[in-house]
Coordinates of C-alpha atoms in Angstrom, one line a residue:
X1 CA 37.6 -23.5 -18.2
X2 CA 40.6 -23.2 -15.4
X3 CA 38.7 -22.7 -12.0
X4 CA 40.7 -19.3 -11.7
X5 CA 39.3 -17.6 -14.5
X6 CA 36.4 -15.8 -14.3
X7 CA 32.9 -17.1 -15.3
X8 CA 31.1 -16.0 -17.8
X9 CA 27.7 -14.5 -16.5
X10 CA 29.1 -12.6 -14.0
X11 CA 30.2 -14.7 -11.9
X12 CA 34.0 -14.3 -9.9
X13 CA 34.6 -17.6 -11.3
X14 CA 33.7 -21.3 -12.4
X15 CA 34.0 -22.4 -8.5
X16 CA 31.3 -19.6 -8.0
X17 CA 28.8 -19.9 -10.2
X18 CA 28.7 -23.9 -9.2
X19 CA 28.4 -23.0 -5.9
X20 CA 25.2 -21.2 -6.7
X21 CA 23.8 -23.3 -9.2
X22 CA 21.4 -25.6 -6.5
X23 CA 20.3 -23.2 -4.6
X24 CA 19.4 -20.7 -7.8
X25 CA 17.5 -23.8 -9.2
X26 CA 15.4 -24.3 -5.7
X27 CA 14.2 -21.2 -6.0
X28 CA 13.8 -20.6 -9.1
X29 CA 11.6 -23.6 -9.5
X30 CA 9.6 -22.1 -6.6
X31 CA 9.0 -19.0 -7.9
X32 CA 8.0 -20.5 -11.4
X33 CA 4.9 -22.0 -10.4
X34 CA 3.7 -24.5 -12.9
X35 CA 0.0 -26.2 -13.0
X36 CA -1.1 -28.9 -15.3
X37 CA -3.2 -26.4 -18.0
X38 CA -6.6 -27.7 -18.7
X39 CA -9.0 -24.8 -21.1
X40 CA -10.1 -21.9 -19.1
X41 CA -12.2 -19.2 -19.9
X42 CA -9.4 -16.4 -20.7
X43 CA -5.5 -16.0 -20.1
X44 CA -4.1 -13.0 -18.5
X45 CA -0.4 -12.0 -20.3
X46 CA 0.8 -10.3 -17.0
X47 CA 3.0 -7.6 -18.7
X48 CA 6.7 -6.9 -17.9
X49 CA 10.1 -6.4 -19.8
X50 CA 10.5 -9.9 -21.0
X51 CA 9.5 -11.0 -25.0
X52 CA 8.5 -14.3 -23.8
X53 CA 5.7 -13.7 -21.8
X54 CA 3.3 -12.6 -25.2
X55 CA 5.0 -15.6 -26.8
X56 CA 3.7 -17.7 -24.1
X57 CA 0.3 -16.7 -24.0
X58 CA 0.1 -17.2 -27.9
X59 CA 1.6 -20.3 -27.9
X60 CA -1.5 -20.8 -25.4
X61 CA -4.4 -19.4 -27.4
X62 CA -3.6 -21.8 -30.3
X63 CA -3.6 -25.0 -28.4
X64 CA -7.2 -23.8 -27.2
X65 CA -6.9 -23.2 -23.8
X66 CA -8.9 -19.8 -24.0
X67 CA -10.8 -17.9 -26.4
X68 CA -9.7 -14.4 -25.0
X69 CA -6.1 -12.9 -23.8
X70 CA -6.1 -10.0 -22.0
X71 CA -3.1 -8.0 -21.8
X72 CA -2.0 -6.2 -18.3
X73 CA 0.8 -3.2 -18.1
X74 CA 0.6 0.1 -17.8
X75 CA 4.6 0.4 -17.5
X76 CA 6.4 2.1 -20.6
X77 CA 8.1 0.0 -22.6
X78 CA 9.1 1.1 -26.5
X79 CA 9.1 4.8 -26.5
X80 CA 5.8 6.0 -24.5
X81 CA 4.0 2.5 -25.4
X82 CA 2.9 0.7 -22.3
X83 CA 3.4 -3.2 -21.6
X84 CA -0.6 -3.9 -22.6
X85 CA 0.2 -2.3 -26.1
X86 CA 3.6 -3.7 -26.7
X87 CA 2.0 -7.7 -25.8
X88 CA -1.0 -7.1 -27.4
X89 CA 0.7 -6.5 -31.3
X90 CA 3.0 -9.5 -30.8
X91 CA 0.4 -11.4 -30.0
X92 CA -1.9 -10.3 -33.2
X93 CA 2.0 -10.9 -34.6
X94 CA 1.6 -14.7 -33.5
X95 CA -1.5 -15.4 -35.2
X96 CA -3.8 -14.1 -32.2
X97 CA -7.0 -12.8 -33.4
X98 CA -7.3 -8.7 -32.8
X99 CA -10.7 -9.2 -31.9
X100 CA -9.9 -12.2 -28.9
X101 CA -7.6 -9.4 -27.2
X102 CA -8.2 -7.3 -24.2
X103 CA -6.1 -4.4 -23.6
X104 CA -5.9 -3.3 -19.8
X105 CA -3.4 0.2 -20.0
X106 CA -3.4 0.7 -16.6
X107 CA -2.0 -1.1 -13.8
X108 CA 1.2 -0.7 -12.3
X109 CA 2.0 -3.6 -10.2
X110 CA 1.1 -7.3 -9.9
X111 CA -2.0 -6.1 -7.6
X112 CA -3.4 -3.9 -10.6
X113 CA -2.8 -6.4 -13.1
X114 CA -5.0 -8.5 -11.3
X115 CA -7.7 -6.2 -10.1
X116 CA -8.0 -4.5 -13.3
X117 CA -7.7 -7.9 -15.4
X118 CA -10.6 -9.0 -13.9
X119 CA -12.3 -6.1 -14.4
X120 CA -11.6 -6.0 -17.9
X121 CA -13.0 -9.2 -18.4
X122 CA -16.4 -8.4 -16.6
X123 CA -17.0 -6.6 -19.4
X124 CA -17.1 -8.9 -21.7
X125 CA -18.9 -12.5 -21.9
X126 CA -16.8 -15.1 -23.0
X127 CA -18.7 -16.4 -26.1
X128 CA -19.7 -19.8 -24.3
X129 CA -22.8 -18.5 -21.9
X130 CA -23.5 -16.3 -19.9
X131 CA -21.6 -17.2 -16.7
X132 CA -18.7 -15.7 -14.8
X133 CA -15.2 -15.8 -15.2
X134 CA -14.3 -19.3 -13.1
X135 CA -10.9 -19.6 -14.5
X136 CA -7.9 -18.3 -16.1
X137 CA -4.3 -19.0 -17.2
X138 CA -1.8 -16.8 -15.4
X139 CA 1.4 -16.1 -18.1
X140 CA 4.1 -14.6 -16.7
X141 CA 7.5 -13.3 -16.2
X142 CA 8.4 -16.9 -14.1
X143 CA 10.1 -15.3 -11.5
X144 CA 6.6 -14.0 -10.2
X145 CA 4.4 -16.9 -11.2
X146 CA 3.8 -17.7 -7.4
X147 CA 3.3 -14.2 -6.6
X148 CA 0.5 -13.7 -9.4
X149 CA -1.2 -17.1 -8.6
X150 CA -1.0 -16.0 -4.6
X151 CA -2.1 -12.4 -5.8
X152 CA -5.6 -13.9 -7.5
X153 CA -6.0 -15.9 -4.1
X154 CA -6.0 -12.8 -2.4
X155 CA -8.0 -10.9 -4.5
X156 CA -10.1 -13.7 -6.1
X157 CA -10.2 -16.8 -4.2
X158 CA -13.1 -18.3 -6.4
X159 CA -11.7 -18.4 -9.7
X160 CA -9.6 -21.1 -10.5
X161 CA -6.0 -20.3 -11.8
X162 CA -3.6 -22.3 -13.5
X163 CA -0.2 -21.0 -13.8
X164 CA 1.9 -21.1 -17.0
X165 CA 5.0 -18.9 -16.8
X166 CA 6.9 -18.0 -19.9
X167 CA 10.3 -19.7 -20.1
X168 CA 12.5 -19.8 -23.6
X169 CA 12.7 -23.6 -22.4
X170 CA 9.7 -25.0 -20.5
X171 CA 10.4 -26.7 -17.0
X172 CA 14.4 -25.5 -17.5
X173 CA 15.7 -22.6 -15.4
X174 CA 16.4 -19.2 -16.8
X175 CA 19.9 -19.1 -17.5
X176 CA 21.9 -18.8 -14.2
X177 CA 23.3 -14.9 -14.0
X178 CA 24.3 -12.9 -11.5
X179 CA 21.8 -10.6 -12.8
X180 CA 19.0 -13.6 -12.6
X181 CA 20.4 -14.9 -8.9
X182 CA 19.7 -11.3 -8.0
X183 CA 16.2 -11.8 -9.3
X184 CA 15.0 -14.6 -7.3
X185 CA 16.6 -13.6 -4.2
X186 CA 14.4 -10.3 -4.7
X187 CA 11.4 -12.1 -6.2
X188 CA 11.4 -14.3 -2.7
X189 CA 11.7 -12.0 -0.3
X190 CA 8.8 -10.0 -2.0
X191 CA 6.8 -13.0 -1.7
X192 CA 7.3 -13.3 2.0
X193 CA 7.0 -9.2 2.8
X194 CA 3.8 -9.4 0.6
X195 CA 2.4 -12.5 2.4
X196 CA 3.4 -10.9 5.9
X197 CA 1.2 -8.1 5.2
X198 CA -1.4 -9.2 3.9
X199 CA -1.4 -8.7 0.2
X200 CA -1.4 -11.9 -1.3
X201 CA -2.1 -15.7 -0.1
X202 CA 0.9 -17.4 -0.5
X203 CA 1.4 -19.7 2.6
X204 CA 4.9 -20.8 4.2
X205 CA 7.6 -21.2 2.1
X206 CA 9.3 -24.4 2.6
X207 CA 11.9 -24.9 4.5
X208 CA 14.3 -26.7 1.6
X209 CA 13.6 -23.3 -0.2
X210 CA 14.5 -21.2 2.8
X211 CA 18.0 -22.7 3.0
X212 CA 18.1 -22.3 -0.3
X213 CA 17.5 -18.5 -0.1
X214 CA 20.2 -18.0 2.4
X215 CA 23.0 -20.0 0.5
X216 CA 22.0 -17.8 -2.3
X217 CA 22.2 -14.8 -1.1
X218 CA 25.7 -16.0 0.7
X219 CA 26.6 -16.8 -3.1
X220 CA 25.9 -13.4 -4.4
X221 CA 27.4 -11.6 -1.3
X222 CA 30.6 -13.4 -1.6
X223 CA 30.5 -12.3 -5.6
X224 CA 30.4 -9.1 -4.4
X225 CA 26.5 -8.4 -5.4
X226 CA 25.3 -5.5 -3.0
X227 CA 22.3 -7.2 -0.9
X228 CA 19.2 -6.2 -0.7
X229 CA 19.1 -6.8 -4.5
X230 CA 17.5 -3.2 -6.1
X231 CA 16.3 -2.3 -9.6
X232 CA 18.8 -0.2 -11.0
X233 CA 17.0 2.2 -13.8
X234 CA 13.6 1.1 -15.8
X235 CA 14.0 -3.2 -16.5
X236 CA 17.4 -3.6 -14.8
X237 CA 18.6 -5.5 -11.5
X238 CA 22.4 -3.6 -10.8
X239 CA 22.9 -3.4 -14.6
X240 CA 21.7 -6.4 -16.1
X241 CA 19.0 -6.1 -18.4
X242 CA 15.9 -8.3 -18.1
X243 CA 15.5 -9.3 -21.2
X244 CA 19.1 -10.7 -21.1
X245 CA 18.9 -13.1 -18.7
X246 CA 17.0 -15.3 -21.3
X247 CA 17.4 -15.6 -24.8
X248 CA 13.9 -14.5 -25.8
X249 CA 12.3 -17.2 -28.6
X250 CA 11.5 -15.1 -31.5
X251 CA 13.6 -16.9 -33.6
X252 CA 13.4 -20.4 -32.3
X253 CA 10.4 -21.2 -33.8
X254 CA 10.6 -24.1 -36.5
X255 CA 8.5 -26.2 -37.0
X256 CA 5.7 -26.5 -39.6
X257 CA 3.0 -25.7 -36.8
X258 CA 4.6 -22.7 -36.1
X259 CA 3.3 -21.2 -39.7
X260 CA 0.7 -19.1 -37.4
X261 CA 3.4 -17.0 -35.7
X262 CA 4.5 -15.3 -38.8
X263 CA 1.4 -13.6 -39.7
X264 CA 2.2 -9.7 -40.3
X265 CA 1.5 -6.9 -37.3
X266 CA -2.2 -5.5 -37.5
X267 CA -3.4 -2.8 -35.0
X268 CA -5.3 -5.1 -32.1
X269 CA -9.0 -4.7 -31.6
X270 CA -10.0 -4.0 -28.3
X271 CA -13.4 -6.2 -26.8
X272 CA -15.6 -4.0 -25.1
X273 CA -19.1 -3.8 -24.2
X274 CA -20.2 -7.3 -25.2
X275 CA -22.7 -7.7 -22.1
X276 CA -21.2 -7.8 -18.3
X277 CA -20.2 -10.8 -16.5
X278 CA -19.4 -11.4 -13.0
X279 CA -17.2 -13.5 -11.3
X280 CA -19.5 -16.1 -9.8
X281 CA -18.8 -16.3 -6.2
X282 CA -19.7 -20.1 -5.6
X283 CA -16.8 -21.7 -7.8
X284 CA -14.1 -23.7 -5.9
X285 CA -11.0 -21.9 -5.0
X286 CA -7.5 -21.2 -6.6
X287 CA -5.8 -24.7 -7.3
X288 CA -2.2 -26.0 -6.8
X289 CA -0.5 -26.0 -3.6
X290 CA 1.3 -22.5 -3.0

């Protein structure tokens, strides 16, 4: 491509999208908080507008990590159908057993998913004993993986979390857009509003990623994206659809292992009143540095 042409992904041009390329990966690879897995006692599908993210948590339930998923989202997203619905059929589409799926319809933000994910679970027991929930997987959206893991601290600082955030292609970036540039710079400076008042445990961000932050946001200034960084309309940043700024994975599963994921849609079964649990107060805290 001649340097003078534009770039595809929205970017002015070639010399413009290189110029943001090391500081997008800096903090993208913050914000996508990864945790060696080890099995826990449920994984928490944080919902969003991103196809991944139920992909992810199948993917997860299959290689036993957890013998219950709980969907979180109360936010619309096909027609009047909220996140927790949506996740919850592709998952039963992936093989997921109806009856190892919570539904949580509720929560509208990273606090309630949380909150009312753990709640959800209390409800239940998890089939092993009767003990609290000590552990979970966090799937997410990976451009608020930190955020969720610092969230649970907050709110939960004895149950052990292990992050897992949803990427087409594990430990590679989301494709570099505009649209996604605009995404971590927001993603970021959430964290650090959030941790500044109180709402999550996140500790300092490093300095490396600092810099980074402010040669990315020079990069997007000087590409003529406005700053702060806004949704525009339901699942947009400025235009650019989430779901675009990753080829989702539907189709990109091919191997013979996969056989599981094409298992036909059934309505999802929702656990309920199997005997309470609580979340037992003397476990060790969150793991992984944040």
């Amino acid at each position: 491509m001649d340097d003078a042409e534009p770039s595809r992904d929205g970017w002015a041009d070639e010399p413009a999208r290189r110029r943001a390329e090391g500081p997008y990966s800096v903090v993208f690879d913050y914000l996508a908080l990864t945790h060696p897995l080890a099995p826990s006692d449920a994984i928490v599908c944080f919902g969003s507008r991103d196809p991944v993210v139920p992909d992810r948590a199948a993917e997860l339930f299959h290689q036993a990590m957890a013998p219950l998923v709980v969907t979180t989202g109360g936010v619309p997203l096909a027609g009047s159908r909220c996140e927790a619905d949506v996740f919850a059929d592709r998952l039963v589409e992936l093989g997921v057993p109806s009856e190892r799926i919570l539904v949580e319809r509720d929560s509208r933000h990273t606090g309630d998913n949380v909150a009312l994910a753990m709640a959800e679970l209390a409800r239940v027991s998890t089939g092993t004993e009767a003990r609290g929930v000590t552990s979970v997987i966090a799937v997410t959206w990976p451009f608020v993986a930190r955020r969720a893991v610092a969230t649970f601290a907050r709110l939960h600082p004895h149950v052990t979390v292990r992050s897992a955030p949803a990427t087409s292609t594990p430990g590679v970036p989301a494709t570099m857009t505009v649209g996604a540039a605009r995404w971590a710079v927001e993603q970021l400076e959430r964290l650090v509003r959030y941790e500044a008042a109180g709402l999550i445990v996140a500790g300092p961000v490093p300095a490396e990623v600092s810099s980074a932050l402010v040669e990315l946001r020079a990069s997007l200034t000087s590409n003529g994206a406005p700053h702060p960084s806004r949704r525009v309309g339901q699942g947009h940043v400025d235009g650019s659809p989430v779901d675009q700024i990753r080829k989702p994975v539907f189709e990109r599963r091919k191997r013979s292992a996969d056989r599981v994921f094409d298992q036909p849609i059934r309505e999802p079964h929702v656990l309920r009143e199997q005997g309470p649990v609580e979340v037992r107060a003397d476990h060790r805290a969150a793991d992984g540095t944040l």
